[in-house]
């Protein structure tokens, strides 16, 4: 036997002896393959309609109304489901959306407008409010003013009724 064969035989015997006498743990002689792929991604949380609706509601409450269809909570919804979630949030808040509370600035602007018209026009507005009601006059005020909602016009007419007429 030549030297190389003897060394190889001794090494093989030594390794097999170590493997047989080793602890109960994993075999130290086993060579693990190198990982060639990245670890599996963590599964993303599963979101549903209620999660998307909750996100939309939080955005509404924070006065951060925007399209959140690309957010994780909403991205699994179809376009129809997303529209349904938006409609549900708007329906939940419809009373506060429709309620219009005039600000001090609104009242100051309305006072300036009132003072800018002549006494005959003021009397006509007061007679119209008395005859048809503040709501009807408010709708007319809103129709004649670009960018104003009906509720703002009604609030203005009610203000005139209570404060000016």
mmCIF file of C-alpha atoms in Angstrom, residues 7-164:
data_model
loop_
_atom_site.group_PDB
_atom_site.id
_atom_site.type_symbol
_atom_site.label_atom_id
_atom_site.label_comp_id
_atom_site.label_asym_id
_atom_site.label_seq_id
_atom_site.Cartn_x
_atom_site.Cartn_y
_atom_site.Cartn_z
ATOM 1 C CA UNK A 7 -3.582 8.081 4.746
ATOM 2 C CA UNK A 8 -6.942 7.975 2.975
ATOM 3 C CA UNK A 9 -7.842 4.680 4.652
ATOM 4 C CA UNK A 10 -6.879 5.983 8.100
ATOM 5 C CA UNK A 11 -8.884 9.190 7.515
ATOM 6 C CA UNK A 12 -11.933 7.195 6.422
ATOM 7 C CA UNK A 13 -11.653 4.934 9.490
ATOM 8 C CA UNK A 14 -11.244 7.917 11.762
ATOM 9 C CA UNK A 15 -14.319 9.664 10.310
ATOM 10 C CA UNK A 16 -16.485 6.551 10.541
ATOM 11 C CA UNK A 17 -15.344 5.995 14.153
ATOM 12 C CA UNK A 18 -16.151 9.576 15.060
ATOM 13 C CA UNK A 19 -19.545 9.278 13.415
ATOM 14 C CA UNK A 20 -20.348 6.069 15.276
ATOM 15 C CA UNK A 21 -19.159 7.370 18.650
ATOM 16 C CA UNK A 22 -20.503 10.891 18.346
ATOM 17 C CA UNK A 23 -23.280 12.460 20.412
ATOM 18 C CA UNK A 24 -26.938 12.066 19.642
ATOM 19 C CA UNK A 25 -26.954 15.368 17.738
ATOM 20 C CA UNK A 26 -26.837 15.748 14.008
ATOM 21 C CA UNK A 27 -24.060 14.033 12.139
ATOM 22 C CA UNK A 28 -21.160 16.461 11.911
ATOM 23 C CA UNK A 29 -19.836 14.819 8.789
ATOM 24 C CA UNK A 30 -22.929 15.619 6.792
ATOM 25 C CA UNK A 31 -22.285 18.461 4.459
ATOM 26 C CA UNK A 32 -25.309 20.657 4.037
ATOM 27 C CA UNK A 33 -25.898 22.098 0.610
ATOM 28 C CA UNK A 34 -25.485 25.815 0.228
ATOM 29 C CA UNK A 35 -28.772 27.692 0.133
ATOM 30 C CA UNK A 36 -29.176 28.975 -3.385
ATOM 31 C CA UNK A 37 -32.592 30.546 -2.925
ATOM 32 C CA UNK A 38 -33.669 33.313 -0.635
ATOM 33 C CA UNK A 39 -35.756 32.384 2.361
ATOM 34 C CA UNK A 40 -39.469 32.207 1.759
ATOM 35 C CA UNK A 41 -41.085 35.584 2.303
ATOM 36 C CA UNK A 42 -43.181 36.047 5.399
ATOM 37 C CA UNK A 43 -46.810 35.668 4.492
ATOM 38 C CA UNK A 44 -48.509 39.031 4.384
ATOM 39 C CA UNK A 45 -51.475 39.470 6.646
ATOM 40 C CA UNK A 46 -54.763 38.706 4.991
ATOM 41 C CA UNK A 47 -56.966 41.795 4.853
ATOM 42 C CA UNK A 48 -60.653 41.849 4.093
ATOM 43 C CA UNK A 49 -63.487 44.262 3.407
ATOM 44 C CA UNK A 50 -63.768 45.301 7.065
ATOM 45 C CA UNK A 51 -60.034 46.132 7.244
ATOM 46 C CA UNK A 52 -60.340 48.375 4.192
ATOM 47 C CA UNK A 53 -63.453 50.024 5.568
ATOM 48 C CA UNK A 54 -61.664 50.637 8.898
ATOM 49 C CA UNK A 55 -58.730 52.249 7.056
ATOM 50 C CA UNK A 56 -61.100 54.476 5.081
ATOM 51 C CA UNK A 57 -62.877 55.455 8.291
ATOM 52 C CA UNK A 58 -59.576 56.304 10.029
ATOM 53 C CA UNK A 59 -58.584 58.418 7.027
ATOM 54 C CA UNK A 60 -61.951 60.200 7.120
ATOM 55 C CA UNK A 61 -61.669 60.836 10.872
ATOM 56 C CA UNK A 62 -58.156 62.252 10.380
ATOM 57 C CA UNK A 63 -59.456 64.508 7.578
ATOM 58 C CA UNK A 64 -57.079 62.677 5.234
ATOM 59 C CA UNK A 65 -59.602 61.694 2.587
ATOM 60 C CA UNK A 66 -57.726 60.063 -0.291
ATOM 61 C CA UNK A 67 -57.669 56.969 -2.484
ATOM 62 C CA UNK A 68 -56.335 54.090 -0.365
ATOM 63 C CA UNK A 69 -57.093 51.312 -2.852
ATOM 64 C CA UNK A 70 -53.362 50.552 -3.145
ATOM 65 C CA UNK A 71 -52.859 50.178 0.615
ATOM 66 C CA UNK A 72 -52.411 46.623 1.952
ATOM 67 C CA UNK A 73 -55.786 46.742 3.696
ATOM 68 C CA UNK A 74 -57.611 47.428 0.420
ATOM 69 C CA UNK A 75 -55.478 46.046 -2.406
ATOM 70 C CA UNK A 76 -57.153 42.617 -2.402
ATOM 71 C CA UNK A 77 -60.608 44.123 -2.987
ATOM 72 C CA UNK A 78 -62.137 44.386 -6.422
ATOM 73 C CA UNK A 79 -63.018 47.851 -7.688
ATOM 74 C CA UNK A 80 -66.685 47.204 -6.884
ATOM 75 C CA UNK A 81 -65.860 46.072 -3.344
ATOM 76 C CA UNK A 82 -63.659 49.141 -2.828
ATOM 77 C CA UNK A 83 -66.479 51.430 -4.005
ATOM 78 C CA UNK A 84 -68.807 49.615 -1.613
ATOM 79 C CA UNK A 85 -66.380 50.218 1.284
ATOM 80 C CA UNK A 86 -66.143 53.925 0.406
ATOM 81 C CA UNK A 87 -69.941 54.161 0.193
ATOM 82 C CA UNK A 88 -70.284 52.451 3.578
ATOM 83 C CA UNK A 89 -67.957 54.983 5.235
ATOM 84 C CA UNK A 90 -69.727 57.930 3.611
ATOM 85 C CA UNK A 91 -73.099 56.527 4.670
ATOM 86 C CA UNK A 92 -71.830 56.179 8.253
ATOM 87 C CA UNK A 93 -70.887 59.860 8.285
ATOM 88 C CA UNK A 94 -73.680 61.288 6.122
ATOM 89 C CA UNK A 95 -75.275 63.286 8.943
ATOM 90 C CA UNK A 96 -72.075 65.115 9.780
ATOM 91 C CA UNK A 97 -71.275 65.578 6.087
ATOM 92 C CA UNK A 98 -74.692 67.103 5.443
ATOM 93 C CA UNK A 99 -74.746 69.206 8.596
ATOM 94 C CA UNK A 100 -73.354 72.631 7.900
ATOM 95 C CA UNK A 101 -72.305 74.823 10.774
ATOM 96 C CA UNK A 102 -71.473 78.363 9.733
ATOM 97 C CA UNK A 103 -68.191 79.749 10.998
ATOM 98 C CA UNK A 104 -67.508 83.257 12.239
ATOM 99 C CA UNK A 105 -65.891 83.915 8.874
ATOM 100 C CA UNK A 106 -69.068 82.831 7.071
ATOM 101 C CA UNK A 107 -71.148 85.164 9.214
ATOM 102 C CA UNK A 108 -68.736 88.052 8.626
ATOM 103 C CA UNK A 109 -68.953 87.506 4.856
ATOM 104 C CA UNK A 110 -72.756 87.306 5.053
ATOM 105 C CA UNK A 111 -72.811 90.556 7.065
ATOM 106 C CA UNK A 112 -70.721 92.282 4.395
ATOM 107 C CA UNK A 113 -73.063 90.959 1.681
ATOM 108 C CA UNK A 114 -76.097 92.138 3.667
ATOM 109 C CA UNK A 115 -74.645 95.615 4.095
ATOM 110 C CA UNK A 116 -73.710 95.777 0.394
ATOM 111 C CA UNK A 117 -77.333 95.543 -0.755
ATOM 112 C CA UNK A 118 -79.809 98.361 -0.388
ATOM 113 C CA UNK A 119 -82.641 98.551 2.147
ATOM 114 C CA UNK A 120 -85.274 97.656 -0.477
ATOM 115 C CA UNK A 121 -83.412 94.447 -1.383
ATOM 116 C CA UNK A 122 -83.034 93.553 2.323
ATOM 117 C CA UNK A 123 -86.791 93.957 2.845
ATOM 118 C CA UNK A 124 -87.504 91.799 -0.196
ATOM 119 C CA UNK A 125 -85.223 89.025 1.159
ATOM 120 C CA UNK A 126 -86.919 89.171 4.564
ATOM 121 C CA UNK A 127 -90.394 89.043 2.974
ATOM 122 C CA UNK A 128 -89.311 86.073 0.838
ATOM 123 C CA UNK A 129 -87.943 84.239 3.897
ATOM 124 C CA UNK A 130 -91.204 84.933 5.741
ATOM 125 C CA UNK A 131 -93.345 83.795 2.799
ATOM 126 C CA UNK A 132 -91.468 80.692 1.600
ATOM 127 C CA UNK A 133 -89.125 79.858 4.475
ATOM 128 C CA UNK A 134 -85.390 80.048 4.976
ATOM 129 C CA UNK A 135 -84.824 76.704 3.282
ATOM 130 C CA UNK A 136 -86.357 77.789 -0.046
ATOM 131 C CA UNK A 137 -84.490 81.094 0.010
ATOM 132 C CA UNK A 138 -81.292 79.269 0.986
ATOM 133 C CA UNK A 139 -81.607 76.942 -2.000
ATOM 134 C CA UNK A 140 -81.988 80.008 -4.237
ATOM 135 C CA UNK A 141 -78.942 81.624 -2.624
ATOM 136 C CA UNK A 142 -76.892 78.471 -3.209
ATOM 137 C CA UNK A 143 -78.051 78.179 -6.834
ATOM 138 C CA UNK A 144 -76.939 81.719 -7.556
ATOM 139 C CA UNK A 145 -73.480 81.227 -6.111
ATOM 140 C CA UNK A 146 -70.842 79.042 -7.756
ATOM 141 C CA UNK A 147 -69.118 76.545 -5.487
ATOM 142 C CA UNK A 148 -71.588 76.825 -2.608
ATOM 143 C CA UNK A 149 -73.513 73.915 -1.292
ATOM 144 C CA UNK A 150 -77.224 74.002 -0.659
ATOM 145 C CA UNK A 151 -76.668 73.631 3.081
ATOM 146 C CA UNK A 152 -74.486 76.737 3.154
ATOM 147 C CA UNK A 153 -77.163 78.752 1.365
ATOM 148 C CA UNK A 154 -79.798 77.526 3.817
ATOM 149 C CA UNK A 155 -77.539 78.425 6.757
ATOM 150 C CA UNK A 156 -77.090 81.915 5.301
ATOM 151 C CA UNK A 157 -80.852 82.387 4.892
ATOM 152 C CA UNK A 158 -81.447 81.140 8.449
ATOM 153 C CA UNK A 159 -78.802 83.573 9.688
ATOM 154 C CA UNK A 160 -80.547 86.442 7.902
ATOM 155 C CA UNK A 161 -83.910 85.298 9.280
ATOM 156 C CA UNK A 162 -82.622 85.160 12.869
ATOM 157 C CA UNK A 163 -80.209 88.095 12.865
ATOM 158 C CA UNK A 164 -81.235 90.568 10.163
#
